[in-house]
Short mmCIF file of C-alpha atoms and ligand atoms in Angstrom, two decimals:
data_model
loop_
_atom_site.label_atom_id
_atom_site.label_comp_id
_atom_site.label_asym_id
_atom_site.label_seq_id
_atom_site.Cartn_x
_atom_site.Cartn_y
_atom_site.Cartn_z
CA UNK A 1 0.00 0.00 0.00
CA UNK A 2 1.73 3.46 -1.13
CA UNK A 3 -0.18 5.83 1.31
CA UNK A 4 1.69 6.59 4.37
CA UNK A 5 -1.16 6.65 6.51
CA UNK A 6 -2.65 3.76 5.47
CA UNK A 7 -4.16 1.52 7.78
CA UNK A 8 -6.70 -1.38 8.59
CA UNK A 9 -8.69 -0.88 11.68
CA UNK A 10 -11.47 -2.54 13.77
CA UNK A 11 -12.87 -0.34 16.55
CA UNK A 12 -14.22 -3.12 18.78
CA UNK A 13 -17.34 -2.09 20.85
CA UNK A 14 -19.17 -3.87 23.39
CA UNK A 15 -22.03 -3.95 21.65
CA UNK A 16 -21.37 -3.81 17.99
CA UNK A 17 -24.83 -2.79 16.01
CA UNK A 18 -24.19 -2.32 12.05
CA UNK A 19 -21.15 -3.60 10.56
CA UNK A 20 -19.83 -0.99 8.09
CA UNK A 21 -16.89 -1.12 6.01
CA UNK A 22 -15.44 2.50 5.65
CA UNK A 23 -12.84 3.88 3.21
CA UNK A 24 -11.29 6.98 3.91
CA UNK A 25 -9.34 9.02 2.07
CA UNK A 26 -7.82 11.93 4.61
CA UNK A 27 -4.13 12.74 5.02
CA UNK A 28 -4.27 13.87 9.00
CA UNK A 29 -4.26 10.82 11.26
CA UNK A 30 -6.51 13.06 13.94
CA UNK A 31 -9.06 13.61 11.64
CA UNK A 32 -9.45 10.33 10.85
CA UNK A 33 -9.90 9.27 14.39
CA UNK A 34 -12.67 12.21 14.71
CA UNK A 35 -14.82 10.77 11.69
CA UNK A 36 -14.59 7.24 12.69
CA UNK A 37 -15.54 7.39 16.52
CA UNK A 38 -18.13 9.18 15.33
CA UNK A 39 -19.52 6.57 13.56
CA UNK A 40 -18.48 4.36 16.22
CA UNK A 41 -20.22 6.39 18.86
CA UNK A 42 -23.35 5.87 16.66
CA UNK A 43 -23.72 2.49 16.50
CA UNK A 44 -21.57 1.83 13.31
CA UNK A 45 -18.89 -1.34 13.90
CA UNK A 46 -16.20 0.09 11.60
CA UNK A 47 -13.95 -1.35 9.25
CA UNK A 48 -12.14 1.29 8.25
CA UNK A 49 -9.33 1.84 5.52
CA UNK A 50 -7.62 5.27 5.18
CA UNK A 51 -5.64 6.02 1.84
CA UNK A 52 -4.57 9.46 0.66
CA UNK A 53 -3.68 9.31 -3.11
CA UNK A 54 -5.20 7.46 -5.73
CA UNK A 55 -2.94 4.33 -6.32
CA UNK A 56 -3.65 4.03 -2.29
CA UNK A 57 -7.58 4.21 -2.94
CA UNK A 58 -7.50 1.89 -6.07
CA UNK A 59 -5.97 -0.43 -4.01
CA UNK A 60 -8.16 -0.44 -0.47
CA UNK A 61 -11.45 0.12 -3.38
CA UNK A 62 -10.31 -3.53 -4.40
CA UNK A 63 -8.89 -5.13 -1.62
CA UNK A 64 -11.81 -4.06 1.27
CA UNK A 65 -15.18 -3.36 -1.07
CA UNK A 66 -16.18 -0.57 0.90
CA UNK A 67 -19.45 0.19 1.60
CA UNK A 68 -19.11 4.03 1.76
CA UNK A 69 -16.48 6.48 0.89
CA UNK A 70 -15.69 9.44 3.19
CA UNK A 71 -13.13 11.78 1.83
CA UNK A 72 -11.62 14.68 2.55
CA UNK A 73 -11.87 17.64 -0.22
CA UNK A 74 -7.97 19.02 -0.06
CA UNK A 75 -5.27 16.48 0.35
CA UNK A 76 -1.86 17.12 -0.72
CA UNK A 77 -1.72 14.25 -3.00
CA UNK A 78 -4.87 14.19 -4.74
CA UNK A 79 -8.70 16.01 -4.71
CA UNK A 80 -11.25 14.33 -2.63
CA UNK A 81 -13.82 14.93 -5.65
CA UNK A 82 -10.92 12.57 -8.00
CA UNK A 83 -12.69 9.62 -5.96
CA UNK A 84 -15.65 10.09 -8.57
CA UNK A 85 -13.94 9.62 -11.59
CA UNK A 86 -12.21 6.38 -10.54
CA UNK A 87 -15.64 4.61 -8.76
CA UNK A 88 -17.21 5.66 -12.28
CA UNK A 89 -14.09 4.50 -14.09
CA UNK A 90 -14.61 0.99 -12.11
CA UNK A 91 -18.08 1.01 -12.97
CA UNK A 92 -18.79 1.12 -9.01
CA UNK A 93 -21.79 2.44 -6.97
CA UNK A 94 -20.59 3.42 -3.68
CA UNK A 95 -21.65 6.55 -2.15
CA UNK A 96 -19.29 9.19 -1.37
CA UNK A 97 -19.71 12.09 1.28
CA UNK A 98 -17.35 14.54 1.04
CA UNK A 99 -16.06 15.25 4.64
CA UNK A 100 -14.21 18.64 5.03
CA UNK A 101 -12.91 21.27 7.13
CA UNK A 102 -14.37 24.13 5.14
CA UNK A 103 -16.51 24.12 2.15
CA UNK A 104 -18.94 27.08 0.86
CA UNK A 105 -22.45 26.23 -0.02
CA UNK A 106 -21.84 27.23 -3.73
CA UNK A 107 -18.85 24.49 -3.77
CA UNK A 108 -20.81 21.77 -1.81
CA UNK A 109 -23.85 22.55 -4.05
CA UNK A 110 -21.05 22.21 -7.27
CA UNK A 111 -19.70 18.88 -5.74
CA UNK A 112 -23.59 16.95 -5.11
CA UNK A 113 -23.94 17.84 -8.92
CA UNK A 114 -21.09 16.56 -9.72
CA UNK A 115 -21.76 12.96 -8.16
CA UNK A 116 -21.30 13.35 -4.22
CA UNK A 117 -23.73 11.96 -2.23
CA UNK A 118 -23.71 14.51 0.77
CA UNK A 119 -20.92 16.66 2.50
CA UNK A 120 -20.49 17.17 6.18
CA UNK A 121 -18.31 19.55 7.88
CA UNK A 122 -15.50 18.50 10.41
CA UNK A 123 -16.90 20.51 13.15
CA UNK A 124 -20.27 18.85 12.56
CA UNK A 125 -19.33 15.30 12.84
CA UNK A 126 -22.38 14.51 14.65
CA UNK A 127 -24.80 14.82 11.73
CA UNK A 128 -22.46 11.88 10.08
CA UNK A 129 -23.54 8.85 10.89
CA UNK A 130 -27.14 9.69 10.06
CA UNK A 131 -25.86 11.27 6.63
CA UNK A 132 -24.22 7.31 6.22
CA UNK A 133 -27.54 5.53 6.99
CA UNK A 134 -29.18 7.83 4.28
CA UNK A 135 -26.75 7.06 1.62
CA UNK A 136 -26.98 3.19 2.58
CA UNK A 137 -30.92 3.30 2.38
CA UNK A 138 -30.85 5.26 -0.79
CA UNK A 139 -28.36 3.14 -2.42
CA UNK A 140 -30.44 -0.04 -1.33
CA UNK A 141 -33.37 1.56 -3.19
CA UNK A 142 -31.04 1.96 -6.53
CA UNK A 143 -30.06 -1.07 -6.38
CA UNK A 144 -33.83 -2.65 -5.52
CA UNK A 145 -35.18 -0.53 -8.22
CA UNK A 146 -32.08 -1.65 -11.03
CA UNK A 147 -32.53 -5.23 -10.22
CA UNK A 148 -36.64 -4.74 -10.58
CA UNK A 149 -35.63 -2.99 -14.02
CA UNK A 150 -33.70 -5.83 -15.16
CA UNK A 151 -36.00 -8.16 -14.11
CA UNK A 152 -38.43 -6.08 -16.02
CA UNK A 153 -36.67 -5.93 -19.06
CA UNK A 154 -35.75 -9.98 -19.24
CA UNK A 155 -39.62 -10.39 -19.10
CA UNK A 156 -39.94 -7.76 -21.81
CA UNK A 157 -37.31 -9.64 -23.89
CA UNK A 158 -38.64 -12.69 -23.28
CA UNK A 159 -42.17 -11.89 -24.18
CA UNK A 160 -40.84 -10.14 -28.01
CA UNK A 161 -39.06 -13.47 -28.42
CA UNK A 162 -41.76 -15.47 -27.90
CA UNK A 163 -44.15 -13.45 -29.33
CA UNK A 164 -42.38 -13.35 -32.42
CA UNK A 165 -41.65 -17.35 -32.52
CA UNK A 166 -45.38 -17.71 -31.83
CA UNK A 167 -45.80 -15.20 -35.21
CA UNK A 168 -43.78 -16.85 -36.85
CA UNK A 169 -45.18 -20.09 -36.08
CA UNK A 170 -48.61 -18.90 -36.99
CA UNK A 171 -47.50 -17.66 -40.17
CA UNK A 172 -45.75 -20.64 -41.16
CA UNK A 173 -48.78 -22.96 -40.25
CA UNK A 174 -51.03 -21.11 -41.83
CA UNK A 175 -49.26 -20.75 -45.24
CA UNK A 176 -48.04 -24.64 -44.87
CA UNK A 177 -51.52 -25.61 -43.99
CA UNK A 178 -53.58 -23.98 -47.21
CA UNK A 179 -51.77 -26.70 -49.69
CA UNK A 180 -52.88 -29.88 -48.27
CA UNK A 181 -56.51 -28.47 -46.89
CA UNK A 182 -56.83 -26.77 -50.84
CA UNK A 183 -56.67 -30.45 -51.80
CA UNK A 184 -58.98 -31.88 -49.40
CA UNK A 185 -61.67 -29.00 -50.23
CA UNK A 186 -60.91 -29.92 -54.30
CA UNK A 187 -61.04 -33.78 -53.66
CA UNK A 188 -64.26 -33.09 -51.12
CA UNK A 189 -65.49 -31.24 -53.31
CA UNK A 190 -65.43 -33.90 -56.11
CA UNK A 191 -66.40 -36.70 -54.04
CA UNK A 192 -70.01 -34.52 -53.61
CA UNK A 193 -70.63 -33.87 -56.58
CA UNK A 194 -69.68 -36.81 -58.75
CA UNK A 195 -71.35 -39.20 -56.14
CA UNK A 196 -74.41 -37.62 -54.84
CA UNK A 197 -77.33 -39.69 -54.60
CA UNK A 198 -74.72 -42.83 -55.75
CA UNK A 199 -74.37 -43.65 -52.48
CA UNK A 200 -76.32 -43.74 -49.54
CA UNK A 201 -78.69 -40.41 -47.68
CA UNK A 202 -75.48 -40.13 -44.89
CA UNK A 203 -73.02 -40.52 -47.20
CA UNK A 204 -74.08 -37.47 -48.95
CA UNK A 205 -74.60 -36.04 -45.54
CA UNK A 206 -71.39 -36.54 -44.22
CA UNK A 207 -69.36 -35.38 -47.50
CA UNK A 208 -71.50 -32.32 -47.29
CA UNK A 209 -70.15 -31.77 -43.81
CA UNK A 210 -66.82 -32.56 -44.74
CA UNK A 211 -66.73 -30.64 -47.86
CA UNK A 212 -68.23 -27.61 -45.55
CA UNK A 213 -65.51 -28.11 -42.86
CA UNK A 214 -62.90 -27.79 -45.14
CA UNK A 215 -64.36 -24.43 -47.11
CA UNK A 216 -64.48 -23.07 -43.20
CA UNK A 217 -61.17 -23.99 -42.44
CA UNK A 218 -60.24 -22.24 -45.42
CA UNK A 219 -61.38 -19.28 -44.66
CA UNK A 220 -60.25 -19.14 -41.45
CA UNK A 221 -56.28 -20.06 -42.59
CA UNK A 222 -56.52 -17.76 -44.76
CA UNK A 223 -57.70 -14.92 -42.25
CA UNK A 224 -55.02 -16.23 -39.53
CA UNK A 225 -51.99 -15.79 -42.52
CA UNK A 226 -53.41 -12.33 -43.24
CA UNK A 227 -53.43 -11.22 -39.49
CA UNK A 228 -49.65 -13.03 -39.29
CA UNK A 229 -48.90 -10.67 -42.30
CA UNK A 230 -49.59 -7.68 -40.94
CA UNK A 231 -45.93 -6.25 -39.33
CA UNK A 232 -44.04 -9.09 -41.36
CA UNK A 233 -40.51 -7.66 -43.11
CA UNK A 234 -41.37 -4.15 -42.75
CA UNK A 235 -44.31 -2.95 -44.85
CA UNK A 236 -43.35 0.05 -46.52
CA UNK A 237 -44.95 3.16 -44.33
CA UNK A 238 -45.88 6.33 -46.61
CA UNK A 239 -48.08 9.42 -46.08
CA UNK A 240 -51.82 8.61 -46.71
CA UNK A 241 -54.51 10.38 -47.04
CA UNK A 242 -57.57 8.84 -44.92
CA UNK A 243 -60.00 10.63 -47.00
CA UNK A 244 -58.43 8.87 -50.40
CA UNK A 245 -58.69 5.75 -48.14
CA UNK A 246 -62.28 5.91 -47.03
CA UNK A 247 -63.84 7.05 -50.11
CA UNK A 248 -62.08 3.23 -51.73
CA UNK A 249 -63.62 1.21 -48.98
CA UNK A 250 -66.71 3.02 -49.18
CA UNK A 251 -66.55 2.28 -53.04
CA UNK A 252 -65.71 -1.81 -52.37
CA UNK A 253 -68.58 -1.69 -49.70
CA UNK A 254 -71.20 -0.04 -52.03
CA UNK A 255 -73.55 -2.93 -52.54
CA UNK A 256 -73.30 -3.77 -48.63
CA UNK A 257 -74.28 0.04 -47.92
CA UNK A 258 -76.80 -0.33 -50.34
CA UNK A 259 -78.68 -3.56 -49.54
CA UNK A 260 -78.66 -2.24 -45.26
CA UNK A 261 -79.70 1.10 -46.46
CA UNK A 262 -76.77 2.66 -44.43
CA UNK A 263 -75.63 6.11 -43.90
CA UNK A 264 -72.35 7.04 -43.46
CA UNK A 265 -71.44 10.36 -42.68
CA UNK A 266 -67.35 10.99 -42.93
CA UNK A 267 -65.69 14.34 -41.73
CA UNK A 268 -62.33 15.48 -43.25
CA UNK A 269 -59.68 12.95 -42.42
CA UNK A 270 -55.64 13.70 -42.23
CA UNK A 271 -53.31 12.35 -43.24
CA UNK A 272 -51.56 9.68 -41.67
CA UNK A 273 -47.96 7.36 -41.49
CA UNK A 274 -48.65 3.85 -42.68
CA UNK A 275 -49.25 1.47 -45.11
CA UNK A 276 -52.51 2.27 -47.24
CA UNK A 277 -54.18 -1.53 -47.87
CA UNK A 278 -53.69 -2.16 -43.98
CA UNK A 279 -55.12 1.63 -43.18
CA UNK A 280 -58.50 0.64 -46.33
CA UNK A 281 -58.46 -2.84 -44.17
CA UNK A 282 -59.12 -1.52 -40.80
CA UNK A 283 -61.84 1.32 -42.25
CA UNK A 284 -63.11 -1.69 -43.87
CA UNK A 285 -63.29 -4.00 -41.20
CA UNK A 286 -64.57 -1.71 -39.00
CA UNK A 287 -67.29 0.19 -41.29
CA UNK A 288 -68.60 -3.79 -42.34
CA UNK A 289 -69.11 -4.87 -38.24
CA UNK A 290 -70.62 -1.48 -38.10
CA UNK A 291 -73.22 -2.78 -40.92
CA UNK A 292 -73.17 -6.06 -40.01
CA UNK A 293 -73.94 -6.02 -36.29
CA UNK A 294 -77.05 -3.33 -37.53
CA UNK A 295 -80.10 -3.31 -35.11
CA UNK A 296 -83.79 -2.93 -36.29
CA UNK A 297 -83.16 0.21 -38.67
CA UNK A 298 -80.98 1.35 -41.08
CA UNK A 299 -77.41 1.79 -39.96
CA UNK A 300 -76.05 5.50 -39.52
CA UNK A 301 -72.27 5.57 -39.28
CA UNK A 302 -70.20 8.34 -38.46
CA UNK A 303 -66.47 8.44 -39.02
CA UNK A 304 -64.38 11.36 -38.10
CA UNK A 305 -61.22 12.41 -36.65
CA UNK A 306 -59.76 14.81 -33.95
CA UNK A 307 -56.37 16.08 -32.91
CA UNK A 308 -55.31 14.91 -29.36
CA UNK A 309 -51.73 16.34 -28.16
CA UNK A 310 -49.94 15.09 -30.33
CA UNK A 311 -51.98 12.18 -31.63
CA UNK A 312 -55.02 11.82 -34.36
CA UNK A 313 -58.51 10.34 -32.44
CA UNK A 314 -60.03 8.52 -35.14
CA UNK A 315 -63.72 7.46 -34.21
CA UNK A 316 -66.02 4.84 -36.22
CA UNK A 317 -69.26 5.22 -34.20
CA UNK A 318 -72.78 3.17 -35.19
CA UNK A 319 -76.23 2.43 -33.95
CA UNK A 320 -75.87 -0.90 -34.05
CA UNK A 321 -76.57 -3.64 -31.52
CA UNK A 322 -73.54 -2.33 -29.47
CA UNK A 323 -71.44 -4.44 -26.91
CA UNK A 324 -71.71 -5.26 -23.10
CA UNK A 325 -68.58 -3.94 -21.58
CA UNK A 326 -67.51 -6.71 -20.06
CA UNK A 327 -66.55 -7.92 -24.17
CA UNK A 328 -65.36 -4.86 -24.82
CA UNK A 329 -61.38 -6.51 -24.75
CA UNK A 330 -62.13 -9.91 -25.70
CA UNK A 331 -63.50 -9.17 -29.18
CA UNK A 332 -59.45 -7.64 -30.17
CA UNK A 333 -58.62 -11.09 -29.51
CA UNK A 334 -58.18 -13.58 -33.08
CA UNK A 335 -60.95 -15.34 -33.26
CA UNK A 336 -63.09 -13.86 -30.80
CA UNK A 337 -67.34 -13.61 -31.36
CA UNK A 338 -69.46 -12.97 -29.46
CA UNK A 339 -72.35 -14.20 -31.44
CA UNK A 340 -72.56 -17.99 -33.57
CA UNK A 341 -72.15 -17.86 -37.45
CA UNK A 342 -75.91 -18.31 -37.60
CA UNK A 343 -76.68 -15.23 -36.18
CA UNK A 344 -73.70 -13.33 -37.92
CA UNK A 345 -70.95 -14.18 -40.30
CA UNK A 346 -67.88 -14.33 -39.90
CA UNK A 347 -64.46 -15.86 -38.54
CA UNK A 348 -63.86 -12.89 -35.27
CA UNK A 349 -60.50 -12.13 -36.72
CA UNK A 350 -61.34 -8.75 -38.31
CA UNK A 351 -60.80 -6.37 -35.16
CA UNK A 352 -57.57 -8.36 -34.23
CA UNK A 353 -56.23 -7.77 -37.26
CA UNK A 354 -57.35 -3.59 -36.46
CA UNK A 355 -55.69 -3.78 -33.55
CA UNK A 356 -52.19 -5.32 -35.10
CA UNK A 357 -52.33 -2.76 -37.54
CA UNK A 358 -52.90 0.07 -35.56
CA UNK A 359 -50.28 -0.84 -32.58
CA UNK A 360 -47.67 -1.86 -35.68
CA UNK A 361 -48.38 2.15 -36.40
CA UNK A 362 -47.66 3.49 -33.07
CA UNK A 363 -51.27 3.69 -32.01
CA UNK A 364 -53.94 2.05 -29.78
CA UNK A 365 -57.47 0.80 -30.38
CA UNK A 366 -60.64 0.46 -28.30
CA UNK A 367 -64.18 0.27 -28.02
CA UNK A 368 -66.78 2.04 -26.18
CA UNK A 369 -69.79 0.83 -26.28
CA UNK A 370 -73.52 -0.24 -24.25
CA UNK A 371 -76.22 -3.80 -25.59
CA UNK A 372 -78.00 -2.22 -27.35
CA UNK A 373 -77.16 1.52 -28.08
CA UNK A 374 -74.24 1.09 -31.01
CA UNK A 375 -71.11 1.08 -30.21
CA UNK A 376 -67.75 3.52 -31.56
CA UNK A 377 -64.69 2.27 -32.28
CA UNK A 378 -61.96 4.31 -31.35
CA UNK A 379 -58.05 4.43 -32.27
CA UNK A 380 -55.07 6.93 -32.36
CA UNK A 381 -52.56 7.04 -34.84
CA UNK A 382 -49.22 9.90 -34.38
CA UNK A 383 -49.37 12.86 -35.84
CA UNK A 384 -47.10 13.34 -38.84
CA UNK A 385 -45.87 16.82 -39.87
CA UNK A 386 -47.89 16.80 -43.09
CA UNK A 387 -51.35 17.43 -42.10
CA UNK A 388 -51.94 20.86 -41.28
CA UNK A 389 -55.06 21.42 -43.50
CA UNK A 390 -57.51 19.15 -41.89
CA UNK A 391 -60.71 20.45 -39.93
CA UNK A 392 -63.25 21.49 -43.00
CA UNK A 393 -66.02 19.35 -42.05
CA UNK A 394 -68.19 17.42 -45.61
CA UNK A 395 -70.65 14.75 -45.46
CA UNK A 396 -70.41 11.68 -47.84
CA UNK A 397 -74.39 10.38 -48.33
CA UNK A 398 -73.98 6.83 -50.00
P1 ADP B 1 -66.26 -10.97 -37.01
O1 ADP B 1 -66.90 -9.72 -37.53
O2 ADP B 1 -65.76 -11.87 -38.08
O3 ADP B 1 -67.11 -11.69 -36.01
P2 ADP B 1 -64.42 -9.20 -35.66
O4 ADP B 1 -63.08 -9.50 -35.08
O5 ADP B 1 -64.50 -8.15 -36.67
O6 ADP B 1 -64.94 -10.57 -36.21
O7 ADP B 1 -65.39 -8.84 -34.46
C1 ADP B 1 -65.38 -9.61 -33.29
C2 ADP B 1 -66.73 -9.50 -32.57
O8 ADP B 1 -66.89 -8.18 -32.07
C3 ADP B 1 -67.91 -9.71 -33.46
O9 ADP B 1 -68.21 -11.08 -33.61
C4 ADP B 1 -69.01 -8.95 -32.73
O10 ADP B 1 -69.53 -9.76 -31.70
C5 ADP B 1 -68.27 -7.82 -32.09
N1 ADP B 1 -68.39 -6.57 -32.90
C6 ADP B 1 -67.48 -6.06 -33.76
N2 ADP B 1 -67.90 -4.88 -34.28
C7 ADP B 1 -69.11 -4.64 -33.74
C8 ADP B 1 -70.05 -3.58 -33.86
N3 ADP B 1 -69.85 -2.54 -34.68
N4 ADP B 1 -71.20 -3.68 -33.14
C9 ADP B 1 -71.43 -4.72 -32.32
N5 ADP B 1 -70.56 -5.74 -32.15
C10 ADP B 1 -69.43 -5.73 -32.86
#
């Protein structure tokens, strides 16, 4: 050890309390008595180190794994605040209170920005021990918080991991899956029509089931490798303009709107950071439940948008048969009905496939709804810098 007033010390007690191990960097041998009796005095069983140059505190930082540093702010050797650079250089949290004869409030105030815990002044030794137990309970609380962080982000890692083998699995599955079900549809498909009423009343019955299964299961692999798609190798985002968007959907849903006698009212819509056929899919999806889950007369729907902070509130609302809220989560999930394909159509894998889209864009999507009295499907999507001329209100009659 290089310092000449280095030395290891145990201040026995009768009745030791907390066990602390103490490195301190001071060059006078009196002073260093002073601090540590009045630890000592305060229930503190000290192990104490004292160094006064930086090889000497490298050294005791290594050999002893202090608990807290006390140092002195002038030594001959070396600057008390120097401890900082090396605990940061050795990647080390150990709190440091600067412990000094004199030092101005402007220079204390310079030194606890800098990375020093506290400072206490020599003639006010008695406020140190307390100062200690607040840098050991705050440090406990770093530490408590980093290792719930880490735990934190592990579980965040390990959910995108398997979230994305799960994706990937789906994806796979699905596309592997249409191949041999397209031949068992084709060959089903055959086997009804080339034998009906050849063979027996069940035998058409069952092929007819069979042939039916396999046009379902269609469907729905189909639906599960378009919701998989969504998000795969980076879709291309580019401005769009949600009023170019809406007027195509409305346009593919014309003979829908026209058969429920629907009205749908649209206000000015801006213009938005995405992919265009998954922005048309989710006014699509949305504006056909609105149509499809009608109640007794004609549907009105009412899209619009609003600015929120920094955020467009796009809103698809209806007068439909609405939703209890207790479903309103559940029906974002794939698959998801609330109602059998007799009653309604469909595979429940429309709003799921909203809801990828959306989040994929940086937004969120929700419903809010009551049985009975429609419902309105909400979602945000950021603001990009583009669209600065929204707000003129017009009304779309179909
Ligand atoms: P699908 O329409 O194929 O059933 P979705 O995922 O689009 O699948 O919707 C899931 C469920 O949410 C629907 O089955 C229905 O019960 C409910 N739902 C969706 N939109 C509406 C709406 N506008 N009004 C009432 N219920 C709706």
């Amino acid at each position: 050890m290089s310092s000449a007033g280095t030395q290891l010390e145990r201040q026995n007690s009768a009745q030791p309390k907390v066990r602390l191990r103490v490195l301190l960097v001071e060059d006078n041998a009196l002073d260093a008595a002073l601090v540590l009796r009045a630890l000592f005095k305060d229930g503190f069983d000290v192990v104490s180190h004292v160094v006064q140059d930086e090889e000497g505190f490298t050294e005791a930082l290594h050999a002893n794994s202090p608990e807290v540093v006390l140092a002195d702010y002038n030594l001959p050797a070396w600057k008390g605040m120097e401890v900082l650079k090396v605990l940061r250089h050795e990647g080390l949290d150990i709190p440091m209170i600067l412990v000094s004869g004199a030092l101005g409030d402007v220079t204390a105030v310079e030194c606890i920005r800098q990375g020093a815990t506290d400072y206490v002044l020599k003639d006010g030794l008695a406020r140190l021990p307390e100062v200690v137990r607040r840098a050991l309970r705050e440090k406990q609380e770093r530490s408590l918080r980093h290792q719930a962080e880490q735990k934190l982000a592990r579980k965040v890692e390990e959910l995108a991991r398997s979230n994305a083998a799960l994706e990937q699995f789906a994806y796979v599955a699905s596309h592997d899956l249409q191949e041999p079900l397209r031949m068992v549809a084709a060959y089903t498909q055959l086997l009804s029509e080339r034998y009906h009423g050849r063979l027996d009343e069940d035998a058409d019955k069952f092929i007819g089931y069979a042939s039916e299964g396999a046009q379902r299961m269609q469907v729905l692999i189909q639906d599960l490798l378009a919701f998989s798609r969504v998000g795969r190798s980076g879709t291309a985002k580019t401005k769009i303009d949600c009023n170019l968007v809406l007027k195509e959907v409305l346009q593919t849903l014309e003979s829908t709107i026209q058969e429920s006698g629907a009205v749908v009212a649209v206000t000015e819509l801006p213009l938005v950071s995405g992919d265009r056929t998954q922005m048309a899919q989710v006014f699509q999806n949305l504006i056909g439940n609105a149509i499809k889950f009608r109640g007794q007369v004609p549907p009105a729907i009412r899209v619009w948008a609003e600015k929120a902070g920094d955020e467009w509130l796009f809103s698809v609302s209806d007068n439909g048969i609405g939703i209890a809220p207790e479903h309103a989560k559940n029906i974002f999930v794939v698959f998801q009905r609330l109602h059998s394909r007799s009653e309604y159509p469909g595979s429940g894998i429309g709003l799921a496939i909203c809801k990828k889209i959306i989040e994929y864009n940086g937004g969120k999507i929700w419903v809010e709804s009551q049985t009975g009295s429609g419902s309105s499907f909400k979602f945000t999507l950021p603001c990009t810098a583009l669209d600065d001329e929204n707000g003129k209100n017009h009304t779309v009659k179909v």
